[in-house]
Amino acid sequence: DAGVTQSPTHLIKTRGQQVTLRCSPISGHKSVSWYQQVLGQGPQFIFQYYEKEERGRGNFPDRFSARQFPNYSSELNVNALLLGDSALYLCASSLRQGASYEQYFGPGTRLTVT
Amino acid sequence: SQQGEEDPQALSIQEGENATMNCSYKTSINNLQWYRQNSGRGLVHLILIRSNEREKHSGRLRVTLDTSKKSSSLLITASRAADTASYFCATVASGGSYIPTFGRGTSLIVHP
């Protein structure tokens, strides 16, 4: 079975541009979460979606937005990119929303903002 | 903000030795999870331990949880070079948020 997939693998953008990152969860998983991981830090929670509704939002500015589609795949959008947005963006899926449901992470998208 | 904090930040050992990493946290938790990350790529879930559990094992991994001290430890026995990675603890707070909060991680290097 395929794991969580993310695209693209790497991305280079210029300050002020907009970027869209994509995530496909494991088949049957209905919950998708997004994390930002800056070099040398642990992942920071950005969004959680379950059954196509936003169920959680981390402490990120409104430049960050996301959505989940009927097939449970998800997109993360970041507008007006800043140098500080350079990071590894991780997507994780789980069967359902809930504290005890294990999250499965994708390989991430490495975003570099110049 | 980081909830869990791992200690030490970095650990260097020889193959065959045991590696112990610690995690401290601040608020009441529903569960605590340990993850491994190789070379800045995706995280792999290792073990989930619930707040009413004290110890769990998985292969060469042993996790303990002391809720009175708000701390957990991950022990890797008979380490291998392939265990070289960053290890993160993540806490899920009690109260229904369901969002795991990660620490900064411990970087483990196992020398062959």
mmCIF file of C-alpha atoms in Angstrom, chain A residues 9-10 35 37 40-45 48 56 88 90 97-103 105-108 110, chain B residues 1-2 30-31 33 35 37 39-45 48 50 88 92 97-100 102-105:
data_model
loop_
_atom_site.group_PDB
_atom_site.id
_atom_site.type_symbol
_atom_site.label_atom_id
_atom_site.label_comp_id
_atom_site.label_asym_id
_atom_site.label_seq_id
_atom_site.Cartn_x
_atom_site.Cartn_y
_atom_site.Cartn_z
ATOM 1 C CA THR A 9 9.767 17.230 -3.273
ATOM 2 C CA HIS A 10 11.692 20.469 -3.492
ATOM 3 C CA TYR A 35 3.431 20.777 9.936
ATOM 4 C CA GLN A 37 9.763 22.053 10.384
ATOM 5 C CA GLY A 40 17.103 22.139 13.857
ATOM 6 C CA GLN A 41 13.593 22.288 15.307
ATOM 7 C CA GLY A 42 10.724 19.896 15.778
ATOM 8 C CA PRO A 43 7.649 20.038 13.556
ATOM 9 C CA GLN A 44 5.221 22.869 14.319
ATOM 10 C CA PHE A 45 1.522 22.227 13.773
ATOM 11 C CA GLN A 48 -5.643 19.725 10.770
ATOM 12 C CA GLY A 56 -7.416 22.710 14.228
ATOM 13 C CA LEU A 88 10.388 21.330 5.424
ATOM 14 C CA LEU A 90 5.251 17.770 6.392
ATOM 15 C CA GLN A 97 -9.347 12.559 14.218
ATOM 16 C CA GLY A 98 -8.511 11.607 17.751
ATOM 17 C CA ALA A 99 -5.731 11.526 20.301
ATOM 18 C CA SER A 100 -4.999 7.834 19.918
ATOM 19 C CA TYR A 101 -4.908 7.595 16.160
ATOM 20 C CA GLU A 102 -1.382 7.144 14.865
ATOM 21 C CA GLN A 103 -0.184 9.708 12.365
ATOM 22 C CA PHE A 105 4.004 11.236 7.815
ATOM 23 C CA GLY A 106 4.917 11.885 4.218
ATOM 24 C CA PRO A 107 8.499 12.596 3.097
ATOM 25 C CA GLY A 108 7.874 16.339 3.094
ATOM 26 C CA ARG A 110 11.506 21.244 1.120
ATOM 27 C CA SER B 1 5.750 26.721 21.238
ATOM 28 C CA GLN B 2 7.451 23.469 22.128
ATOM 29 C CA ASN B 30 -3.582 12.199 26.958
ATOM 30 C CA ASN B 31 -0.603 10.382 25.466
ATOM 31 C CA GLN B 33 4.534 9.587 21.237
ATOM 32 C CA TYR B 35 9.111 9.511 16.419
ATOM 33 C CA GLN B 37 13.410 11.165 11.528
ATOM 34 C CA SER B 39 18.126 13.051 7.364
ATOM 35 C CA GLY B 40 15.416 15.723 7.565
ATOM 36 C CA ARG B 41 12.767 13.643 5.856
ATOM 37 C CA GLY B 42 9.404 12.321 7.045
ATOM 38 C CA LEU B 43 8.873 11.155 10.585
ATOM 39 C CA VAL B 44 8.269 7.541 11.503
ATOM 40 C CA HIS B 45 6.027 6.749 14.451
ATOM 41 C CA LEU B 48 2.542 5.738 21.657
ATOM 42 C CA ARG B 50 -1.017 6.592 27.132
ATOM 43 C CA PHE B 88 11.337 13.464 18.787
ATOM 44 C CA VAL B 92 -1.070 15.154 23.027
ATOM 45 C CA SER B 97 -7.138 19.018 21.112
ATOM 46 C CA TYR B 98 -5.766 15.855 19.433
ATOM 47 C CA ILE B 99 -2.781 17.819 18.137
ATOM 48 C CA PRO B 100 0.637 16.385 18.995
ATOM 49 C CA PHE B 102 6.752 18.153 19.222
ATOM 50 C CA GLY B 103 9.970 18.890 21.032
ATOM 51 C CA ARG B 104 13.234 19.935 19.388
ATOM 52 C CA GLY B 105 14.548 16.406 19.229
#
